[in-house]
PDB file of C-alpha atoms and ligand atoms in Angstrom:
ATOM      1  CA  UNK A   1     -26.627 106.436 150.619  1.00 86.00           C
ATOM      2  CA  UNK A   2     -24.559 109.248 152.049  1.00 92.00           C
ATOM      3  CA  UNK A   3     -22.154 109.185 149.112  1.00 97.00           C
ATOM      4  CA  UNK A   4     -22.442 107.452 145.797  1.00 97.00           C
ATOM      5  CA  UNK A   5     -20.264 107.169 142.709  1.00 98.00           C
ATOM      6  CA  UNK A   6     -22.030 106.140 139.508  1.00 98.00           C
ATOM      7  CA  UNK A   7     -20.000 104.979 136.516  1.00 98.00           C
ATOM      8  CA  UNK A   8     -17.280 107.536 137.071  1.00 98.00           C
ATOM      9  CA  UNK A   9     -14.467 107.805 134.526  1.00 98.00           C
ATOM     10  CA  UNK A  10     -11.431 110.033 134.669  1.00 98.00           C
ATOM     11  CA  UNK A  11      -8.419 110.174 132.368  1.00 97.00           C
ATOM     12  CA  UNK A  12      -5.215 112.220 132.577  1.00 96.00           C
ATOM     13  CA  UNK A  13      -3.655 112.698 129.137  1.00 93.00           C
ATOM     14  CA  UNK A  14      -5.240 109.506 127.895  1.00 90.00           C
ATOM     15  CA  UNK A  15      -4.285 107.548 131.028  1.00 95.00           C
ATOM     16  CA  UNK A  16      -7.378 106.077 132.661  1.00 96.00           C
ATOM     17  CA  UNK A  17      -7.093 106.779 136.377  1.00 97.00           C
ATOM     18  CA  UNK A  18     -10.757 105.834 137.052  1.00 98.00           C
ATOM     19  CA  UNK A  19     -12.618 103.224 135.042  1.00 98.00           C
ATOM     20  CA  UNK A  20     -16.365 103.003 135.448  1.00 98.00           C
ATOM     21  CA  UNK A  21     -16.136 103.382 139.219  1.00 98.00           C
ATOM     22  CA  UNK A  22     -19.407 102.746 141.077  1.00 98.00           C
ATOM     23  CA  UNK A  23     -19.907 102.337 144.807  1.00 98.00           C
ATOM     24  CA  UNK A  24     -21.994 103.721 147.638  1.00 97.00           C
ATOM     25  CA  UNK A  25     -21.251 104.320 151.303  1.00 97.00           C
ATOM     26  CA  UNK A  26     -24.146 104.376 153.731  1.00 95.00           C
ATOM     27  CA  UNK A  27     -24.493 106.983 156.425  1.00 95.00           C
ATOM     28  CA  UNK A  28     -22.228 106.438 159.435  1.00 94.00           C
ATOM     29  CA  UNK A  29     -20.012 103.876 157.738  1.00 95.00           C
ATOM     30  CA  UNK A  30     -16.247 103.824 157.679  1.00 96.00           C
ATOM     31  CA  UNK A  31     -15.176 102.615 154.240  1.00 97.00           C
ATOM     32  CA  UNK A  32     -11.652 101.877 153.017  1.00 97.00           C
ATOM     33  CA  UNK A  33     -10.471 102.332 149.448  1.00 97.00           C
ATOM     34  CA  UNK A  34      -7.762  99.704 149.280  1.00 96.00           C
ATOM     35  CA  UNK A  35      -5.381  99.077 146.389  1.00 96.00           C
ATOM     36  CA  UNK A  36      -1.764  99.225 145.334  1.00 95.00           C
ATOM     37  CA  UNK A  37      -0.019 102.486 144.599  1.00 94.00           C
ATOM     38  CA  UNK A  38      -1.280 103.955 141.319  1.00 95.00           C
ATOM     39  CA  UNK A  39      -4.610 102.105 141.408  1.00 97.00           C
ATOM     40  CA  UNK A  40      -6.596 105.356 141.387  1.00 97.00           C
ATOM     41  CA  UNK A  41      -7.569 105.799 145.045  1.00 97.00           C
ATOM     42  CA  UNK A  42      -6.496 109.408 145.477  1.00 96.00           C
ATOM     43  CA  UNK A  43      -8.147 110.338 142.182  1.00 97.00           C
ATOM     44  CA  UNK A  44     -11.481 109.161 143.580  1.00 98.00           C
ATOM     45  CA  UNK A  45     -11.127 111.116 146.821  1.00 97.00           C
ATOM     46  CA  UNK A  46     -10.129 114.226 144.887  1.00 96.00           C
ATOM     47  CA  UNK A  47     -13.243 113.976 142.740  1.00 97.00           C
ATOM     48  CA  UNK A  48     -15.482 113.492 145.775  1.00 97.00           C
ATOM     49  CA  UNK A  49     -13.827 116.521 147.390  1.00 96.00           C
ATOM     50  CA  UNK A  50     -14.320 118.587 144.234  1.00 96.00           C
ATOM     51  CA  UNK A  51     -10.576 119.024 143.624  1.00 95.00           C
ATOM     52  CA  UNK A  52     -10.968 117.226 140.264  1.00 96.00           C
ATOM     53  CA  UNK A  53     -14.029 116.569 138.146  1.00 96.00           C
ATOM     54  CA  UNK A  54     -15.027 113.335 136.441  1.00 98.00           C
ATOM     55  CA  UNK A  55     -14.989 113.072 132.622  1.00 98.00           C
ATOM     56  CA  UNK A  56     -18.251 111.138 132.853  1.00 98.00           C
ATOM     57  CA  UNK A  57     -20.449 109.632 135.530  1.00 98.00           C
ATOM     58  CA  UNK A  58     -22.043 111.133 138.609  1.00 98.00           C
ATOM     59  CA  UNK A  59     -21.139 111.843 142.199  1.00 98.00           C
ATOM     60  CA  UNK A  60     -24.058 112.048 144.624  1.00 97.00           C
ATOM     61  CA  UNK A  61     -24.135 113.187 148.221  1.00 96.00           C
ATOM     62  CA  UNK A  62     -27.366 112.275 150.002  1.00 95.00           C
ATOM     63  CA  UNK A  63     -28.934 111.610 146.613  1.00 95.00           C
ATOM     64  CA  UNK A  64     -28.049 115.029 145.173  1.00 95.00           C
ATOM     65  CA  UNK A  65     -25.743 115.212 142.177  1.00 97.00           C
ATOM     66  CA  UNK A  66     -22.778 117.351 143.202  1.00 97.00           C
ATOM     67  CA  UNK A  67     -20.665 117.223 140.009  1.00 96.00           C
ATOM     68  CA  UNK A  68     -21.084 120.967 139.553  1.00 95.00           C
ATOM     69  CA  UNK A  69     -21.051 121.983 143.189  1.00 96.00           C
ATOM     70  CA  UNK A  70     -17.784 123.597 144.361  1.00 95.00           C
ATOM     71  CA  UNK A  71     -15.834 121.478 146.822  1.00 93.00           C
ATOM     72  CA  UNK A  72     -16.187 124.089 149.550  1.00 91.00           C
ATOM     73  CA  UNK A  73     -19.991 123.654 149.437  1.00 93.00           C
ATOM     74  CA  UNK A  74     -20.007 119.875 149.672  1.00 96.00           C
ATOM     75  CA  UNK A  75     -19.655 119.647 153.458  1.00 95.00           C
ATOM     76  CA  UNK A  76     -16.506 117.569 153.313  1.00 96.00           C
ATOM     77  CA  UNK A  77     -13.654 117.360 155.807  1.00 95.00           C
ATOM     78  CA  UNK A  78     -10.228 116.402 154.466  1.00 93.00           C
ATOM     79  CA  UNK A  79      -7.269 114.749 156.106  1.00 93.00           C
ATOM     80  CA  UNK A  80      -4.830 114.585 153.217  1.00 86.00           C
ATOM     81  CA  UNK A  81      -1.088 114.160 153.428  1.00 75.00           C
ATOM     82  CA  UNK A  82      -0.621 117.220 151.276  1.00 67.00           C
ATOM     83  CA  UNK A  83      -2.961 119.266 153.454  1.00 70.00           C
ATOM     84  CA  UNK A  84      -0.438 119.518 156.258  1.00 84.00           C
ATOM     85  CA  UNK A  85      -1.046 121.694 159.307  1.00 93.00           C
ATOM     86  CA  UNK A  86      -0.384 125.411 158.997  1.00 94.00           C
ATOM     87  CA  UNK A  87       3.107 125.692 160.431  1.00 93.00           C
ATOM     88  CA  UNK A  88       2.836 129.222 161.778  1.00 95.00           C
ATOM     89  CA  UNK A  89      -0.478 128.678 163.539  1.00 96.00           C
ATOM     90  CA  UNK A  90      -1.005 127.146 166.960  1.00 97.00           C
ATOM     91  CA  UNK A  91      -2.896 123.897 167.351  1.00 97.00           C
ATOM     92  CA  UNK A  92      -6.002 125.831 168.430  1.00 98.00           C
ATOM     93  CA  UNK A  93      -5.768 128.179 165.428  1.00 97.00           C
ATOM     94  CA  UNK A  94      -5.324 125.250 163.078  1.00 97.00           C
ATOM     95  CA  UNK A  95      -8.501 123.663 164.433  1.00 97.00           C
ATOM     96  CA  UNK A  96     -10.341 126.995 164.263  1.00 97.00           C
ATOM     97  CA  UNK A  97      -9.342 127.646 160.667  1.00 95.00           C
ATOM     98  CA  UNK A  98     -12.453 126.296 158.909  1.00 93.00           C
ATOM     99  CA  UNK A  99     -14.721 127.990 161.435  1.00 95.00           C
ATOM    100  CA  UNK A 100     -13.063 131.352 160.803  1.00 95.00           C
ATOM    101  CA  UNK A 101     -13.514 130.858 157.065  1.00 91.00           C
ATOM    102  CA  UNK A 102     -17.210 130.301 157.802  1.00 90.00           C
ATOM    103  CA  UNK A 103     -17.156 133.529 159.841  1.00 93.00           C
ATOM    104  CA  UNK A 104     -18.458 131.906 162.992  1.00 94.00           C
ATOM    105  CA  UNK A 105     -18.598 133.999 166.166  1.00 96.00           C
ATOM    106  CA  UNK A 106     -15.647 134.177 168.539  1.00 96.00           C
ATOM    107  CA  UNK A 107     -17.369 132.365 171.394  1.00 97.00           C
ATOM    108  CA  UNK A 108     -18.720 129.621 169.200  1.00 96.00           C
ATOM    109  CA  UNK A 109     -15.254 129.043 167.739  1.00 97.00           C
ATOM    110  CA  UNK A 110     -13.656 128.925 171.171  1.00 97.00           C
ATOM    111  CA  UNK A 111     -16.192 126.422 172.464  1.00 97.00           C
ATOM    112  CA  UNK A 112     -15.881 124.196 169.400  1.00 97.00           C
ATOM    113  CA  UNK A 113     -12.068 124.242 169.542  1.00 97.00           C
ATOM    114  CA  UNK A 114     -12.148 123.198 173.211  1.00 97.00           C
ATOM    115  CA  UNK A 115     -14.573 120.412 172.448  1.00 96.00           C
ATOM    116  CA  UNK A 116     -12.303 119.118 169.684  1.00 96.00           C
ATOM    117  CA  UNK A 117      -9.134 119.434 171.774  1.00 97.00           C
ATOM    118  CA  UNK A 118     -10.878 117.255 174.294  1.00 96.00           C
ATOM    119  CA  UNK A 119     -11.943 114.761 171.622  1.00 94.00           C
ATOM    120  CA  UNK A 120      -8.327 114.331 170.506  1.00 94.00           C
ATOM    121  CA  UNK A 121      -7.055 114.273 174.130  1.00 94.00           C
ATOM    122  CA  UNK A 122      -4.878 117.348 173.595  1.00 96.00           C
ATOM    123  CA  UNK A 123      -6.619 119.783 175.896  1.00 95.00           C
ATOM    124  CA  UNK A 124      -3.412 121.233 177.287  1.00 96.00           C
ATOM    125  CA  UNK A 125      -1.670 121.545 173.931  1.00 97.00           C
ATOM    126  CA  UNK A 126      -3.783 124.156 172.145  1.00 97.00           C
ATOM    127  CA  UNK A 127      -1.039 126.781 172.293  1.00 97.00           C
ATOM    128  CA  UNK A 128       1.667 124.635 170.819  1.00 97.00           C
ATOM    129  CA  UNK A 129       2.885 124.887 167.251  1.00 97.00           C
ATOM    130  CA  UNK A 130       2.987 121.908 164.888  1.00 95.00           C
ATOM    131  CA  UNK A 131       6.786 121.562 165.173  1.00 94.00           C
ATOM    132  CA  UNK A 132       6.346 120.981 168.923  1.00 96.00           C
ATOM    133  CA  UNK A 133       4.194 117.898 168.326  1.00 94.00           C
ATOM    134  CA  UNK A 134       4.872 114.270 167.462  1.00 91.00           C
ATOM    135  CA  UNK A 135       3.744 112.914 164.088  1.00 88.00           C
ATOM    136  CA  UNK A 136       0.799 111.153 165.703  1.00 89.00           C
ATOM    137  CA  UNK A 137      -0.305 114.288 167.541  1.00 93.00           C
ATOM    138  CA  UNK A 138      -0.126 116.256 164.302  1.00 92.00           C
ATOM    139  CA  UNK A 139      -2.428 113.797 162.587  1.00 90.00           C
ATOM    140  CA  UNK A 140      -4.842 114.064 165.516  1.00 93.00           C
ATOM    141  CA  UNK A 141      -4.878 117.829 165.067  1.00 95.00           C
ATOM    142  CA  UNK A 142      -5.462 117.392 161.311  1.00 94.00           C
ATOM    143  CA  UNK A 143      -8.413 115.170 162.180  1.00 94.00           C
ATOM    144  CA  UNK A 144      -9.835 117.773 164.582  1.00 96.00           C
ATOM    145  CA  UNK A 145      -9.340 120.544 162.023  1.00 96.00           C
ATOM    146  CA  UNK A 146     -11.264 118.530 159.429  1.00 95.00           C
ATOM    147  CA  UNK A 147     -14.118 117.831 161.857  1.00 95.00           C
ATOM    148  CA  UNK A 148     -14.432 121.379 163.179  1.00 95.00           C
ATOM    149  CA  UNK A 149     -16.988 122.721 160.666  1.00 94.00           C
ATOM    150  CA  UNK A 150     -19.190 119.631 161.185  1.00 94.00           C
ATOM    151  CA  UNK A 151     -18.787 118.069 157.727  1.00 95.00           C
ATOM    152  CA  UNK A 152     -21.203 115.400 156.540  1.00 94.00           C
ATOM    153  CA  UNK A 153     -18.397 113.343 155.082  1.00 96.00           C
ATOM    154  CA  UNK A 154     -14.787 112.832 156.108  1.00 96.00           C
ATOM    155  CA  UNK A 155     -12.123 111.846 153.558  1.00 97.00           C
ATOM    156  CA  UNK A 156      -8.712 110.625 154.676  1.00 96.00           C
ATOM    157  CA  UNK A 157      -5.894 109.895 152.249  1.00 95.00           C
ATOM    158  CA  UNK A 158      -3.241 107.564 153.714  1.00 92.00           C
ATOM    159  CA  UNK A 159      -3.433 109.484 156.988  1.00 88.00           C
ATOM    160  CA  UNK A 160      -0.838 107.333 158.733  1.00 83.00           C
ATOM    161  CA  UNK A 161       1.609 106.705 155.911  1.00 82.00           C
ATOM    162  CA  UNK A 162       4.358 108.889 157.385  1.00 80.00           C
ATOM    163  CA  UNK A 163       4.103 107.507 160.927  1.00 83.00           C
ATOM    164  CA  UNK A 164       6.157 104.594 162.267  1.00 84.00           C
ATOM    165  CA  UNK A 165       4.588 101.189 162.457  1.00 83.00           C
ATOM    166  CA  UNK A 166       3.919 100.859 166.175  1.00 84.00           C
ATOM    167  CA  UNK A 167       2.285 104.263 166.587  1.00 86.00           C
ATOM    168  CA  UNK A 168       0.450 103.778 163.319  1.00 87.00           C
ATOM    169  CA  UNK A 169      -1.338 100.767 164.734  1.00 88.00           C
ATOM    170  CA  UNK A 170      -2.374 102.630 167.905  1.00 89.00           C
ATOM    171  CA  UNK A 171      -3.406 105.649 165.924  1.00 88.00           C
ATOM    172  CA  UNK A 172      -5.645 103.774 163.533  1.00 90.00           C
ATOM    173  CA  UNK A 173      -7.488 102.090 166.410  1.00 90.00           C
ATOM    174  CA  UNK A 174      -7.839 105.481 167.992  1.00 91.00           C
ATOM    175  CA  UNK A 175      -9.172 106.939 164.744  1.00 92.00           C
ATOM    176  CA  UNK A 176     -11.738 104.173 164.313  1.00 93.00           C
ATOM    177  CA  UNK A 177     -12.981 104.712 167.840  1.00 93.00           C
ATOM    178  CA  UNK A 178     -13.287 108.474 167.380  1.00 92.00           C
ATOM    179  CA  UNK A 179     -15.010 108.185 164.007  1.00 93.00           C
ATOM    180  CA  UNK A 180     -17.543 105.822 165.547  1.00 93.00           C
ATOM    181  CA  UNK A 181     -18.014 108.161 168.473  1.00 92.00           C
ATOM    182  CA  UNK A 182     -18.660 111.148 166.207  1.00 92.00           C
ATOM    183  CA  UNK A 183     -20.715 108.975 163.835  1.00 93.00           C
ATOM    184  CA  UNK A 184     -19.456 110.646 160.677  1.00 95.00           C
ATOM    185  CA  UNK A 185     -19.491 108.828 157.326  1.00 96.00           C
ATOM    186  CA  UNK A 186     -15.850 108.391 156.320  1.00 97.00           C
ATOM    187  CA  UNK A 187     -13.783 107.077 153.446  1.00 97.00           C
ATOM    188  CA  UNK A 188     -10.115 106.461 153.950  1.00 95.00           C
ATOM    189  CA  UNK A 189      -7.529 105.519 151.409  1.00 96.00           C
ATOM    190  CA  UNK A 190      -4.786 103.031 152.107  1.00 94.00           C
ATOM    191  CA  UNK A 191      -2.500 100.656 150.231  1.00 93.00           C
ATOM    192  CA  UNK A 192      -2.017  98.704 153.479  1.00 91.00           C
ATOM    193  CA  UNK A 193      -4.409  95.780 153.512  1.00 90.00           C
ATOM    194  CA  UNK A 194      -3.942  95.183 157.223  1.00 88.00           C
ATOM    195  CA  UNK A 195      -4.954  98.757 157.940  1.00 90.00           C
ATOM    196  CA  UNK A 196      -8.069  98.455 155.791  1.00 92.00           C
ATOM    197  CA  UNK A 197      -9.088  95.138 157.329  1.00 89.00           C
ATOM    198  CA  UNK A 198      -8.581  96.369 160.854  1.00 89.00           C
ATOM    199  CA  UNK A 199     -10.268  99.743 160.579  1.00 92.00           C
ATOM    200  CA  UNK A 200     -13.017  99.613 157.975  1.00 94.00           C
ATOM    201  CA  UNK A 201     -16.483  98.105 158.109  1.00 91.00           C
ATOM    202  CA  UNK A 202     -16.584  98.128 154.330  1.00 95.00           C
ATOM    203  CA  UNK A 203     -13.698  97.678 151.902  1.00 96.00           C
ATOM    204  CA  UNK A 204     -13.585  98.742 148.257  1.00 97.00           C
ATOM    205  CA  UNK A 205     -10.686  96.985 146.526  1.00 97.00           C
ATOM    206  CA  UNK A 206      -9.209  98.948 143.610  1.00 97.00           C
ATOM    207  CA  UNK A 207      -6.911  97.861 140.812  1.00 97.00           C
ATOM    208  CA  UNK A 208      -5.828  99.837 137.731  1.00 97.00           C
ATOM    209  CA  UNK A 209      -8.518 102.454 138.198  1.00 98.00           C
ATOM    210  CA  UNK A 210     -11.379  99.976 138.548  1.00 98.00           C
ATOM    211  CA  UNK A 211     -13.305  98.561 141.506  1.00 98.00           C
ATOM    212  CA  UNK A 212     -12.446  94.868 141.880  1.00 97.00           C
ATOM    213  CA  UNK A 213     -14.687  94.011 144.812  1.00 97.00           C
ATOM    214  CA  UNK A 214     -16.770  95.623 147.541  1.00 97.00           C
ATOM    215  CA  UNK A 215     -17.626  93.954 150.820  1.00 95.00           C
ATOM    216  CA  UNK A 216     -16.970  93.589 154.514  1.00 93.00           C
ATOM    217  CA  UNK A 217     -13.391  92.630 155.412  1.00 90.00           C
ATOM    218  CA  UNK A 218     -14.559  89.124 156.319  1.00 88.00           C
ATOM    219  CA  UNK A 219     -16.510  88.741 153.094  1.00 91.00           C
ATOM    220  CA  UNK A 220     -13.612  89.859 150.906  1.00 91.00           C
ATOM    221  CA  UNK A 221     -11.237  87.468 152.662  1.00 88.00           C
ATOM    222  CA  UNK A 222     -13.598  84.534 152.407  1.00 87.00           C
ATOM    223  CA  UNK A 223     -14.957  85.097 148.934  1.00 91.00           C
ATOM    224  CA  UNK A 224     -12.390  86.860 146.770  1.00 91.00           C
ATOM    225  CA  UNK A 225     -14.154  87.298 143.475  1.00 94.00           C
ATOM    226  CA  UNK A 226     -11.215  88.001 141.169  1.00 95.00           C
ATOM    227  CA  UNK A 227      -7.711  86.667 140.767  1.00 94.00           C
ATOM    228  CA  UNK A 228      -6.363  90.071 141.729  1.00 95.00           C
ATOM    229  CA  UNK A 229      -8.215  90.148 145.060  1.00 94.00           C
ATOM    230  CA  UNK A 230      -7.198  86.591 145.796  1.00 92.00           C
ATOM    231  CA  UNK A 231      -3.511  87.454 145.282  1.00 90.00           C
ATOM    232  CA  UNK A 232      -3.689  90.814 147.010  1.00 90.00           C
ATOM    233  CA  UNK A 233      -5.398  89.768 150.242  1.00 87.00           C
ATOM    234  CA  UNK A 234      -3.365  87.632 152.634  1.00 78.00           C
ATOM    235  CA  UNK A 235      -6.114  85.662 154.375  1.00 75.00           C
ATOM    236  CA  UNK A 236      -3.819  83.600 156.574  1.00 76.00           C
ATOM    237  CA  UNK A 237      -2.160  86.689 157.914  1.00 74.00           C
ATOM    238  CA  UNK A 238      -5.527  88.106 158.963  1.00 71.00           C
ATOM    239  CA  UNK A 239      -6.462  84.878 160.677  1.00 72.00           C
ATOM    240  CA  UNK A 240      -3.179  84.933 162.553  1.00 71.00           C
ATOM    241  CA  UNK A 241      -3.788  88.532 163.595  1.00 70.00           C
ATOM    242  CA  UNK A 242      -7.367  87.583 164.522  1.00 69.00           C
ATOM    243  CA  UNK A 243      -8.744  90.315 162.320  1.00 69.00           C
ATOM    244  CA  UNK A 244     -11.129  87.749 160.906  1.00 67.00           C
ATOM    245  CA  UNK A 245     -12.467  84.589 162.492  1.00 67.00           C
ATOM    246  CA  UNK A 246     -10.755  81.253 161.906  1.00 59.00           C
ATOM    247  CA  UNK A 247     -12.229  79.217 159.121  1.00 56.00           C
ATOM    248  CA  UNK A 248     -14.206  76.310 160.471  1.00 47.00           C
ATOM    249  CA  UNK A 249     -12.929  72.783 159.791  1.00 43.00           C
ATOM    250  CA  UNK A 250      -9.439  74.059 159.214  1.00 43.00           C
ATOM    251  CA  UNK A 251      -6.663  71.566 159.939  1.00 42.00           C
ATOM    252  CA  UNK A 252      -4.526  72.135 163.051  1.00 42.00           C
ATOM    253  CA  UNK A 253      -6.982  74.462 164.713  1.00 39.00           C
TER     254      UNK A 253
HETATM  255  N1  ADP B   1      -2.967 115.109 137.764  1.00 89.42           N
HETATM  256  C1  ADP B   1      -2.536 113.989 137.168  1.00 89.42           C
HETATM  257  N2  ADP B   1      -1.937 114.029 135.962  1.00 89.42           N
HETATM  258  C2  ADP B   1      -1.518 112.903 135.361  1.00 89.42           C
HETATM  259  N3  ADP B   1      -1.635 111.674 135.865  1.00 89.42           N
HETATM  260  C3  ADP B   1      -2.203 111.562 137.067  1.00 89.42           C
HETATM  261  C4  ADP B   1      -2.693 112.709 137.787  1.00 89.42           C
HETATM  262  N4  ADP B   1      -3.227 112.267 138.956  1.00 89.42           N
HETATM  263  C5  ADP B   1      -3.082 110.934 138.962  1.00 89.42           C
HETATM  264  N5  ADP B   1      -2.477 110.508 137.828  1.00 89.42           N
HETATM  265  C6  ADP B   1      -2.176 109.104 137.494  1.00 89.42           C
HETATM  266  O1  ADP B   1      -3.299 108.323 137.752  1.00 89.42           O
HETATM  267  C7  ADP B   1      -2.930 107.077 138.347  1.00 89.42           C
HETATM  268  C8  ADP B   1      -3.668 106.885 139.651  1.00 89.42           C
HETATM  269  O2  ADP B   1      -3.179 107.833 140.588  1.00 89.42           O
HETATM  270  P1  ADP B   1      -3.737 107.931 142.060  1.00 89.42           P
HETATM  271  O3  ADP B   1      -5.196 108.136 142.031  1.00 89.42           O
HETATM  272  O4  ADP B   1      -2.915 108.959 142.735  1.00 89.42           O
HETATM  273  O5  ADP B   1      -3.411 106.471 142.628  1.00 89.42           O
HETATM  274  P2  ADP B   1      -3.258 105.974 144.128  1.00 89.42           P
HETATM  275  O6  ADP B   1      -3.763 107.013 145.048  1.00 89.42           O
HETATM  276  O7  ADP B   1      -4.041 104.696 144.177  1.00 89.42           O
HETATM  277  O8  ADP B   1      -1.786 105.699 144.313  1.00 89.42           O
HETATM  278  C9  ADP B   1      -1.414 107.131 138.519  1.00 89.42           C
HETATM  279  O9  ADP B   1      -0.823 106.382 137.485  1.00 89.42           O
HETATM  280  C10 ADP B   1      -1.083 108.580 138.401  1.00 89.42           C
HETATM  281  O10 ADP B   1       0.194 108.771 137.848  1.00 89.42           O
HETATM  282 MG1   MG B   2      -2.765 108.055 146.561  1.00 89.42          MG
END
């Protein structure tokens, strides 16, 4: 497993934000943490990133317990809503930021920034400032900035929440394609079931701080194991959108 949570608990002033959370994500997978607002998704990402620590339980990266390792040493790239681009830096400088922190050489930084500008199809836009970009372009830059130092794990918290519906759909397909191309293990948080079903190869359904079910999108749709999952997942909608195959022997099909 690239990343593993084992019986993780976390409370804020007596409020249980994580309840005995256990799951693992294999190397190269794109996993979605899916659940309603307040179900504890961001809390989990923050603990993986080292921005919060669990009250009990373990977090492992490649089999090593990282509970006491500072976030900056965990090899994690973040695309969080509250980690917006640096407004007074150009696109290229935003992407270079993590590499400068690592004190990489000038030429290496330049080459890596060009490579990433190409990856996000923004080769000509390196000198622009964030305010000169669309919302979708900004999120692409945030993605490139997170990837620049070659992290072993990418965490994305509702990366498309602030973007309008049509572009959001294009952008998430784009993101899936790029993540597969780069081959980086990724966990993204969303409350949008359609987004999770369309993008992820593995879905972790959360409710009230606990994991309700883990499986492929198809598996979760076909075999909801709890009443919550059954209510939360709109199977017919996914069939209509062809995100999952049609059930055999279904009437009128
Ligand atoms: N720093 C904090 N202090 C107090 N309560 C918090 C804190 N962070 C999260 N919570 C609470 O924990 C619950 C889960 O929050 P969160 O993980 O952000 O959920 P989600 O990302 O699924 O919307 C919420 O009820 C939230 O109010
Ligand atoms: Mg959240």
